[in-house]
Each structure stands twice: as C-alpha cells, then as structure tokens.
Coordinates of C-alpha atoms in Angstrom, one line a residue:
X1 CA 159.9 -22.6 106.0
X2 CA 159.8 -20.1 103.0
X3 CA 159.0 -20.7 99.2
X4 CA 162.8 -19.2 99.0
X5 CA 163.9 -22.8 99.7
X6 CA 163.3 -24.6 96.9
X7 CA 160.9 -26.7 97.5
X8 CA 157.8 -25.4 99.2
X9 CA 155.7 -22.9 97.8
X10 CA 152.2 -21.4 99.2
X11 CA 150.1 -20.1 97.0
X12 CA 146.1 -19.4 96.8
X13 CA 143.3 -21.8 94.7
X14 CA 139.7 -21.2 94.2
X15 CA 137.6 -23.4 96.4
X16 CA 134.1 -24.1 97.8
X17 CA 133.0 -22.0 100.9
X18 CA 132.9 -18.3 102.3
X19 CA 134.7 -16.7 104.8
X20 CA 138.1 -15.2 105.3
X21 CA 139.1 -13.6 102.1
X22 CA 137.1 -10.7 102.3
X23 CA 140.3 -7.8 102.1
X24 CA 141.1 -9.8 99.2
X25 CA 140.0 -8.5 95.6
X26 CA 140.0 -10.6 92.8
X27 CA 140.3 -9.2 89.3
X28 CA 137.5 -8.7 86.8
X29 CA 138.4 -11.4 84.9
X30 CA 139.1 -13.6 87.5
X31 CA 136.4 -16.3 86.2
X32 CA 138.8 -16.3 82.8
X33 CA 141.9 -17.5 84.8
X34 CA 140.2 -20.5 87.4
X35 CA 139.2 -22.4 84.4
X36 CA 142.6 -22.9 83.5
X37 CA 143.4 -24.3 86.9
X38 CA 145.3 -20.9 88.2
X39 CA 147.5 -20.5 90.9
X40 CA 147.5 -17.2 93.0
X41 CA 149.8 -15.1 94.8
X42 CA 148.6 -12.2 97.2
X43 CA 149.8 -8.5 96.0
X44 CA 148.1 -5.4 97.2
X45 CA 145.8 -7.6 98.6
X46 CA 144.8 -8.9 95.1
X47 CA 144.7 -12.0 93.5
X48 CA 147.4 -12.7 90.7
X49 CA 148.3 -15.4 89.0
X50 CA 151.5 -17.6 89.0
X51 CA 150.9 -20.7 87.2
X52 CA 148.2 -22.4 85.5
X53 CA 147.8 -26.2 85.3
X54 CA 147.0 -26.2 81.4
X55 CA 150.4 -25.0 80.2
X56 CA 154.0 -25.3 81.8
X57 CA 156.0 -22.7 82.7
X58 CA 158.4 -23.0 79.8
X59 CA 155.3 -23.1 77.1
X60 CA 154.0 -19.7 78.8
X61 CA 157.4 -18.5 78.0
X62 CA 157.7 -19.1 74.6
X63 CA 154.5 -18.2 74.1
X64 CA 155.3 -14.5 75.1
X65 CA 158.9 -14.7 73.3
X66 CA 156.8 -15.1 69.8
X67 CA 153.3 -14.8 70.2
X68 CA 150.6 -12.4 73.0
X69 CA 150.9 -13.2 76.4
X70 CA 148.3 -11.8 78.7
X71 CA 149.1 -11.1 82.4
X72 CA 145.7 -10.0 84.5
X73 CA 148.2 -8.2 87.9
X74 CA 147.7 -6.7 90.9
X75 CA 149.0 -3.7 90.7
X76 CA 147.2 -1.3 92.8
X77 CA 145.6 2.0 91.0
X78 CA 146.0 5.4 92.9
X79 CA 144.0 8.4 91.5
X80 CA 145.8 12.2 92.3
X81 CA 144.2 15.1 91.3
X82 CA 144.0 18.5 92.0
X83 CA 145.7 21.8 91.4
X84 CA 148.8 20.6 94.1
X85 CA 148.6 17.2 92.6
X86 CA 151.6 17.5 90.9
X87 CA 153.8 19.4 93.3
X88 CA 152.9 16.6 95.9
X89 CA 153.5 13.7 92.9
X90 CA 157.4 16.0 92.7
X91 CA 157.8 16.0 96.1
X92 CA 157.2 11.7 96.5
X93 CA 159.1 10.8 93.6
X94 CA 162.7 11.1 92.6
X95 CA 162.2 12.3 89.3
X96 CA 160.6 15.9 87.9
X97 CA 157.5 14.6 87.7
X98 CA 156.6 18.0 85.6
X99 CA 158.3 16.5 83.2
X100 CA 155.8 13.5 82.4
X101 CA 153.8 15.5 80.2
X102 CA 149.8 14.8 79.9
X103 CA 149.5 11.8 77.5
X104 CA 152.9 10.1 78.6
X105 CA 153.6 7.8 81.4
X106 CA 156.6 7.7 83.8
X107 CA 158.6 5.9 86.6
X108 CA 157.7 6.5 90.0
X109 CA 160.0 5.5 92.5
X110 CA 159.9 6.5 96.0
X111 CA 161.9 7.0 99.0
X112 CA 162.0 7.0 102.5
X113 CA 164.1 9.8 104.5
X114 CA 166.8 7.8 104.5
X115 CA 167.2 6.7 100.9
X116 CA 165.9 3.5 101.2
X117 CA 163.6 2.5 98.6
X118 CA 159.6 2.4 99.5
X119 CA 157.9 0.9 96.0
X120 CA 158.0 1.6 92.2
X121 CA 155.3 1.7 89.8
X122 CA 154.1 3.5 86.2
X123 CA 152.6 7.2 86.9
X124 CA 150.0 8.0 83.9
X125 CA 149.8 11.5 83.3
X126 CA 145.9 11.6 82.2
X127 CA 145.2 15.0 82.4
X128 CA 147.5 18.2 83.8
X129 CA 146.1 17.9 87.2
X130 CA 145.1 13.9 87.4
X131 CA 147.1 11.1 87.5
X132 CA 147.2 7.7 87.9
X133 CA 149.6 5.6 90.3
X134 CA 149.7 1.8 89.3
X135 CA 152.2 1.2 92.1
X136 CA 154.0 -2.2 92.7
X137 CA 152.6 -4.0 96.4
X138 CA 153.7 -2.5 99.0
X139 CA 152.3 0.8 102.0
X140 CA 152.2 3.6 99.6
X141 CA 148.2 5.3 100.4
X142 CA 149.3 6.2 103.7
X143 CA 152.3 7.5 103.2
X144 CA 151.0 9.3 100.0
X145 CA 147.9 11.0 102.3
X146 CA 150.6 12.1 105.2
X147 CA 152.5 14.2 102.9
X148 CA 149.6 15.7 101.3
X149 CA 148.4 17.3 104.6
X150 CA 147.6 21.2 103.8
X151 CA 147.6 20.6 99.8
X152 CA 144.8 21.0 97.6
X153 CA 144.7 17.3 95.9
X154 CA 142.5 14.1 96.5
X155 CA 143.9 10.6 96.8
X156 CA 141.7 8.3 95.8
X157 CA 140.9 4.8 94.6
X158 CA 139.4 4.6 91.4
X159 CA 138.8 0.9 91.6
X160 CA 140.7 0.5 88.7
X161 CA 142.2 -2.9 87.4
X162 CA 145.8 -3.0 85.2
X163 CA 146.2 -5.9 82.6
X164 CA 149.2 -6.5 80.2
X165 CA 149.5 -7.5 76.8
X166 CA 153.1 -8.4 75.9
X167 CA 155.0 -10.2 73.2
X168 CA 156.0 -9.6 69.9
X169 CA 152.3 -9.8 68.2
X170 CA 151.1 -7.4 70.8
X171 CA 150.4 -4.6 69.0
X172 CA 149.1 -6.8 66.5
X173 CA 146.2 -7.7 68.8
X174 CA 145.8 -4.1 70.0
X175 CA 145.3 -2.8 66.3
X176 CA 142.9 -5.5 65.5
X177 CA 141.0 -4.3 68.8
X178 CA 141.0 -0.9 68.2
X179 CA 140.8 -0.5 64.3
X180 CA 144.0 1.1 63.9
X181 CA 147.0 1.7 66.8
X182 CA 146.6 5.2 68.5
X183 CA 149.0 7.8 66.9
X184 CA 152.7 8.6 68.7
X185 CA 151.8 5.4 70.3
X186 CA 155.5 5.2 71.1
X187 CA 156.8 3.5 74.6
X188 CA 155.3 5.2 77.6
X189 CA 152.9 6.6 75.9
X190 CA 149.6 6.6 77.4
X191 CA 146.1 7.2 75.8
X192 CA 142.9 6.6 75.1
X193 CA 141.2 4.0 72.6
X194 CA 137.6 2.4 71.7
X195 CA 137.9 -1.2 72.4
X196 CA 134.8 -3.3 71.2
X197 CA 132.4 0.2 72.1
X198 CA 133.9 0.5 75.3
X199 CA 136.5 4.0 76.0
X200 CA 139.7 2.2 77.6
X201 CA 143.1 3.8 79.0
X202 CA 146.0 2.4 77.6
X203 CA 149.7 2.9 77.9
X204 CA 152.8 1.5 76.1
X205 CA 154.1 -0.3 78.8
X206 CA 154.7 -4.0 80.7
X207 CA 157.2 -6.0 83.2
X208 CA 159.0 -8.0 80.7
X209 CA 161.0 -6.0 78.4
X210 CA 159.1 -7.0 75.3
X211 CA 156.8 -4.8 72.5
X212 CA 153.7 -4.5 74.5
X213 CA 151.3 -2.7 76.3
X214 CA 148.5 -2.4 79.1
X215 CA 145.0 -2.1 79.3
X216 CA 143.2 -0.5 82.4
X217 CA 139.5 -1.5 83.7
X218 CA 137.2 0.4 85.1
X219 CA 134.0 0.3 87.1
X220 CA 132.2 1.3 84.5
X221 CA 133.6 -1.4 81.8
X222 CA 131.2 -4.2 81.2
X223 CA 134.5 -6.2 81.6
X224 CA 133.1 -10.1 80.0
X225 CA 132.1 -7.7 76.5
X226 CA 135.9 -6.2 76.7
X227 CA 137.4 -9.4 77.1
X228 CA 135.4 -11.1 74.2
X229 CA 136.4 -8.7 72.1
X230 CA 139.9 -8.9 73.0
X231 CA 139.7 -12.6 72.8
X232 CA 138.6 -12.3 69.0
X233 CA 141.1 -9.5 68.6
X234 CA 143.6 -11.8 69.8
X235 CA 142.6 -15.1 68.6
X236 CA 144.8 -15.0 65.4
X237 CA 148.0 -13.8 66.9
X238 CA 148.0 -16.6 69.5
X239 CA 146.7 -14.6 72.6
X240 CA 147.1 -16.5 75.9
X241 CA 146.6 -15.9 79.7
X242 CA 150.0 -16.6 81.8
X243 CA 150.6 -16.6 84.9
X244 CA 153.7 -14.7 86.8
X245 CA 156.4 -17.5 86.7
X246 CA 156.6 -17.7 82.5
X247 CA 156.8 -13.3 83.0
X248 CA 159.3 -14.0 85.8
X249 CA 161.8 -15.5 83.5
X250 CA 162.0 -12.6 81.0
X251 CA 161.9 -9.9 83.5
X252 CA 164.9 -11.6 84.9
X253 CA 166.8 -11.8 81.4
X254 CA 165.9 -8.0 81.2
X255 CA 166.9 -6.7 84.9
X256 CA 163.3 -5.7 85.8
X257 CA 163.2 -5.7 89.8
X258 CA 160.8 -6.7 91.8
X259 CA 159.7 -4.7 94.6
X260 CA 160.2 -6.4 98.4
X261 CA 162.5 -8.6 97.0
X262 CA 165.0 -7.0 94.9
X263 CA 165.0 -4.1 96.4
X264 CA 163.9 -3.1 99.7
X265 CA 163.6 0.1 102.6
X266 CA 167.4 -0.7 103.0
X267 CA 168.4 -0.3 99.4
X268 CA 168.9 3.0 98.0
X269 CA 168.5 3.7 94.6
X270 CA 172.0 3.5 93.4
X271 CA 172.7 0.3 94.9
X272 CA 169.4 -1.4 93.1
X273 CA 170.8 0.1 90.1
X274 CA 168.0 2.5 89.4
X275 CA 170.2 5.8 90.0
X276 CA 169.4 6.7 86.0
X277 CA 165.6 7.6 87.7
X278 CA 167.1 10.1 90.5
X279 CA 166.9 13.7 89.5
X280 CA 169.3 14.8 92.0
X281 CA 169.5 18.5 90.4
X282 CA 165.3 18.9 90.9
X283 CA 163.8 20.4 93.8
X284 CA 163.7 18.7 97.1
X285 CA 162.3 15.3 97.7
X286 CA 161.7 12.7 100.1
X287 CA 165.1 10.8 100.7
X288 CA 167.2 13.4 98.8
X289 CA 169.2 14.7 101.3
X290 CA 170.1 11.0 102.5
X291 CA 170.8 10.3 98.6
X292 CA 172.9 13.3 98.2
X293 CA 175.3 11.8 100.5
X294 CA 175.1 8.2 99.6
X295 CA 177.6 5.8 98.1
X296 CA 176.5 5.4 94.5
X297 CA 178.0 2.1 93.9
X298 CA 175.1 -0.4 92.3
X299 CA 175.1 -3.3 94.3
X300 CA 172.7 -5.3 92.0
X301 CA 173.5 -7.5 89.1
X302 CA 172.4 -10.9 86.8
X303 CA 173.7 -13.7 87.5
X304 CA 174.7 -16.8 84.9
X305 CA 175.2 -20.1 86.1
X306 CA 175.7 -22.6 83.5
X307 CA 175.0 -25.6 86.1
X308 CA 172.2 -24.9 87.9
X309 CA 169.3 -22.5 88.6
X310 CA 170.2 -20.1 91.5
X311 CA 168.1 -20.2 94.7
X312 CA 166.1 -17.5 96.1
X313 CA 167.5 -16.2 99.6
X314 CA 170.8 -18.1 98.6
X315 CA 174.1 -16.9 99.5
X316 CA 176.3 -15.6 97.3
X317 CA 180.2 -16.1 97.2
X318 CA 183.5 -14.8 96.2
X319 CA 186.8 -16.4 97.1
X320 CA 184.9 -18.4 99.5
X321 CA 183.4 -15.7 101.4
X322 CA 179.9 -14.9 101.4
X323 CA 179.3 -11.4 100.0
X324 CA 175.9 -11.5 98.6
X325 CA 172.1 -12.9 97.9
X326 CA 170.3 -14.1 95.1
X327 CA 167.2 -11.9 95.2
X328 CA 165.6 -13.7 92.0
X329 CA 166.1 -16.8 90.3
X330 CA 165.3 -19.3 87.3
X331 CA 166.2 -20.7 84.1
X332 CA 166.1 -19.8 81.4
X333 CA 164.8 -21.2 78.0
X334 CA 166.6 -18.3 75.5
X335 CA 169.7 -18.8 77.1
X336 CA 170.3 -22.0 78.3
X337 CA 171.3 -22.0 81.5
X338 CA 170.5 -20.3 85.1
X339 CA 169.8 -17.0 85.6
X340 CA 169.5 -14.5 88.3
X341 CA 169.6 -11.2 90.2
X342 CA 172.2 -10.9 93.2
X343 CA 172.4 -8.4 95.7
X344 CA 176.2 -7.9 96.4
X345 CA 177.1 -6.6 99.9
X346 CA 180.0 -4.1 98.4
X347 CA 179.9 -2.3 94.9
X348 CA 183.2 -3.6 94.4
X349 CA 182.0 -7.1 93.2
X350 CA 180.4 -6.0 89.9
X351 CA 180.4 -8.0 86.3
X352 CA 182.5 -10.4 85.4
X353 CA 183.4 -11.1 89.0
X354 CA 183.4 -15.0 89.2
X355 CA 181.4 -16.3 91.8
X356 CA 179.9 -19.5 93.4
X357 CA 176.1 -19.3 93.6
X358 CA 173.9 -21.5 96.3
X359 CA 171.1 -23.3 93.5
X360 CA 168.0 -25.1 94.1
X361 CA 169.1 -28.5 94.4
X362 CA 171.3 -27.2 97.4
X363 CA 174.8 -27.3 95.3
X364 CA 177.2 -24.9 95.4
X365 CA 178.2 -24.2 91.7
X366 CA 180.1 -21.7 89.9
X367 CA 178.6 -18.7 88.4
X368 CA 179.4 -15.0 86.6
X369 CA 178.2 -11.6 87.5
X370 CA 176.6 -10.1 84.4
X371 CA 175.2 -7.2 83.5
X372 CA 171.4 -6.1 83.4
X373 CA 169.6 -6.7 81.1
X374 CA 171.5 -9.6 80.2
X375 CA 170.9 -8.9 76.5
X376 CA 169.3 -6.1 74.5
X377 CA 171.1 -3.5 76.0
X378 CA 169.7 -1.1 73.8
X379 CA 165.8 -2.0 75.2
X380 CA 165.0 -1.8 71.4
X381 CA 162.9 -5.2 72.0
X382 CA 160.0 -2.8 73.8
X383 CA 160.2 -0.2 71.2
X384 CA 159.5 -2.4 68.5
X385 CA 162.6 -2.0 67.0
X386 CA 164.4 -5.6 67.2
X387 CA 162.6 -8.7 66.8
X388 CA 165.4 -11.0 68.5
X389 CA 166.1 -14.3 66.7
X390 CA 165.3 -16.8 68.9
X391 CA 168.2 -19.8 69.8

C-alpha cells in the first residue's frame, strides 16, 4: 500500500525515545515547527514538513496567496569550488552554466547518458569559482565526485540549510528584516544581506510561483536570534510556517515539478516539459548525445477536473484507453475544482485533449488537458509584477 492511493499516508512525528534516526537531519528550526503539531516527510534524508495540526491545508493556502508563508525544506546544499568548478558544473548541467554570472542564480538540471532526467535544483553563483547546489532529493554527490575525477574543484557539504519566504508580502518582510531590499534584487538574483547582525545568503527564488525569496543557514548562524528577528520582521505582514501540502497546491496551479515523481531517470527533458533549460548548441554534456536524438514531444501537462480531485499513480484515459498517469494531484481553492499533472504516454495527447481521470474517491470522471502553469503565463506573479485578484 502507497500514500498514492488515497487513503493512507506515512509520514514522520516527533516522539519520546532515541535510536534509529540517526542519518536523518532535522532543520535548525526544527523546534519552531513541532509545536505546531508538524508532520514530516523524508527528503535528502531531512526532515520537512507536510502539514501541521494548527491550520488546514486550505488556510495554509490562502495564507501564502495574500499574506508570507514560510516553508523550512530539505533541499540538500552542495558546495563546488575551485578553478575547474565551473567546467565540471557545464559538463553536469544542460545549460551554459558560464552564463549564471556571480551574483545570479540558475537552474540546474541533470542528466543521465541516456537523457533521462537525474534531479533539478537552484545553482547560486556566489563567487566566480564557488557555487552552491541546493539540489531537489535524489543521488546527485556521487555522481557529482565521479565526474570530477582529474579536475581541480572540491565537493563539499557546507552544512547549509535553505528556507523560503513566499507570498505576496514577502518582500515586505525581507525589507523590514534587512532595512532596505538589496539592490537589482530582481528574480534569481542572489546576494548577500544583514539580517538582525547576522550576514545571510539570499536569493530571489521559491517552489510556488509567487513574489518571494529564500534564506540560507549556516553553521555559523546563531539560528533562534535569526529567526526572532524574522519573526518580528514578519509579524505585521502575517508571516506563518506551512507545511508542503498548502505549497503543493500552488506549485501544481504553476507547473512546478517535482523530482521522483513528475519526472524521473526515464523522462527526458522534453517530455517533462523542461526542454526551454537544454542548451543543445553548448559544449558537450552528460545525456547530450542521447538528447540530440530524442523525440522532443512534452509528454507532461495540468490536468482540470471539475468533479473530483485526481489521484496520484491514477491512470489516465482517452477514448477509453489508458494513455497516461497522474503524477500530482489536489484541489484547488483559486480555481475551484481539481487539479493536476499527467504524464501522457505519447506527445500526441497534449491540451485540450478531453480525458477521463482516475480521482481519489476511486471514480472515474471527466477531465481536460491544460496547459502549465495553468494561469500566469507570463510568470509575472514571481517578479512582482501582477498581484492576481483573488476569486
């Protein structure tokens, strides 16, 4: 039994007692989140949060649709540097990495031989020769380390923790942290600012599609004096903790995939829909032959179902036949309805194909392929440049 089913999830709570956690790291502000009653999930072998027991799902959602959310993840922090560090960096990635210029982040995504996709994450460009990885969970160290064999960089941990900050009064919360927000502070920008005494990197980034932005810890934070002041940054703009499942929602509405789920070692690129982040024309790269020859048909797309909320593993049907999987699914509170992300088994079903969808309740109901993101085309949400009206 899976938690794809629809009706049983596993998930991690704080209890009394020692013993059989010990590969598993909880974030440095792990003691904010149990109060709260939080859920957790496993991811790098961190702790995040799902759900919290003082506020629904729905309540987190609105609360990052027009107010702060904060998200504490478990994305996992790589450290390259070194004078080959970013000829290796070019050499993992699809994209010219040499264009990510020192003070702005980009998207790392990586590829096995074959094409098929290995793991995504944001690559901070802190320095000309140092980088930071804050990869998605899944085996990228090792592989990272084999194809650095006879260059000059280090791989390292830093021990470094990623929070995010999203919603429209985000920025809001950052100024009132920092004094003022850091200049060309623009999306995927990363810097540098002085939180509460304390020097902390931040980047103009998130998973959800809205105006917001992350904050990284280090070991040498005093992390309970950075969250205070956050926490009285924050207080005015309604600043909360959320778990996953509210963020979940919105990543969904805005075609953010999820790595090991929507994507996998047997999806390329094009067929996830992430063939705008393949620079087919740059030097060689891992998978690049394979992609060279594959079909570039995108595979992925949303799903609306007016009925019901579509089920996680479900199939997927047109004229009858199955030809696809739901790969994510929920409802949503914006729109009104169910929502999701299918996997298609041909390009040729794309959107507007009409489709019957397998939901949670174990119905079979009608449905639409849509496009991603299912609104906000533009991404001008993020950039601070639509503030959407809320139905």
């Amino acid at each position: 039994m899976r938690s794809s089913d629809g009706r049983t999830r596993s998930v991690v709570r704080d209890m009394p007692g020692a013993g059989w956690d010990y590969s598993i790291a909880r974030h440095p502000y792990h003691e904010h989140e149990r109060p709260k009653g939080a859920h957790y999930c496993v991811y790098n072998r961190r702790l995040m949060a799902v759900c919290f027991d003082d506020h629904t799902i729905e309540e987190g959602y609105w609360r990052l649709r027009r107010q702060a959310a904060v998200l504490h993840t478990g994305e996992y922090v790589l450290e390259f540097s070194g004078p080959d560090a970013e000829a290796l960096l070019d050499r993992l990635f699809t994209k010219d990495v040499a264009k990510v210029k020192a003070g702005r982040c980009g998207y790392g995504l990586a590829c096995y031989e074959d094409g098929g996709l290995l793991v995504d994450g944001i690559l901070l460009r802190l320095a000309e020769n140092r980088f930071w990885y804050a990869q998605a969970d899944g085996d990228f160290y090792g592989w990272a380390r084999a194809h650095a064999s006879g260059m000059d960089v280090s791989i390292t941990d830093p021990d470094v923790f990623v929070s995010q900050v999203q919603g429209p009064n985000s920025l809001k919360v950052l100024e009132a942290a920092a004094g003022s927000l850091p200049e060309k502070f623009t999306y995927f920008a990363c810097t540098q600012v002085e939180l509460g005494g304390q020097d902390v990197v931040v980047t103009r980034t998130g998973y959800t599609n809205e105006l917001g932005w992350e904050f990284y810890t280090e070991p040498h934070h005093d992390p309970e004096a950075l969250w205070a002041h956050l926490q009285r940054a924050g207080a005015g703009f309604g600043m909360e903790i959320l778990g996953l499942d509210a963020m979940n929602i919105r990543r969904i509405e805005a075609g953010i995939l999820n790595a090991g789920s929507d994507f996998n070692e047997t999806t390329t690129p094009y067929a996830a829909g992430l063939g705008r982040f393949v620079d087919a024309d740059k030097a060689d790269f891992i998978g690049k032959a394979a992609l060279e020859a594959a079909d570039k048909g995108r595979r992925s797309h949303g799903i609306k179902c007016p009925d019901g909320e579509p089920l996680i593993s479900g199939a997927v049907y047109v004229n009858g036949s199955s030809a696809g999987v739901v790969t994510a699914g929920a409802t949503s509170p914006f729109m009104g309805h169910g929502i999701g992300i299918a996997l298609m088994d041909s390009p040729d079903h794309g959107p507007g194909t009409s489709i019957e969808v397998r939901c949670k309740d174990g119905s079979r109901l009608t449905g639409e392929l849509v496009e991603l993101p299912m609104y906000d085309q533009a991404c001008e949400i993020p950039r601070g440049k639509l503030v959407p009206q809320h139905r």
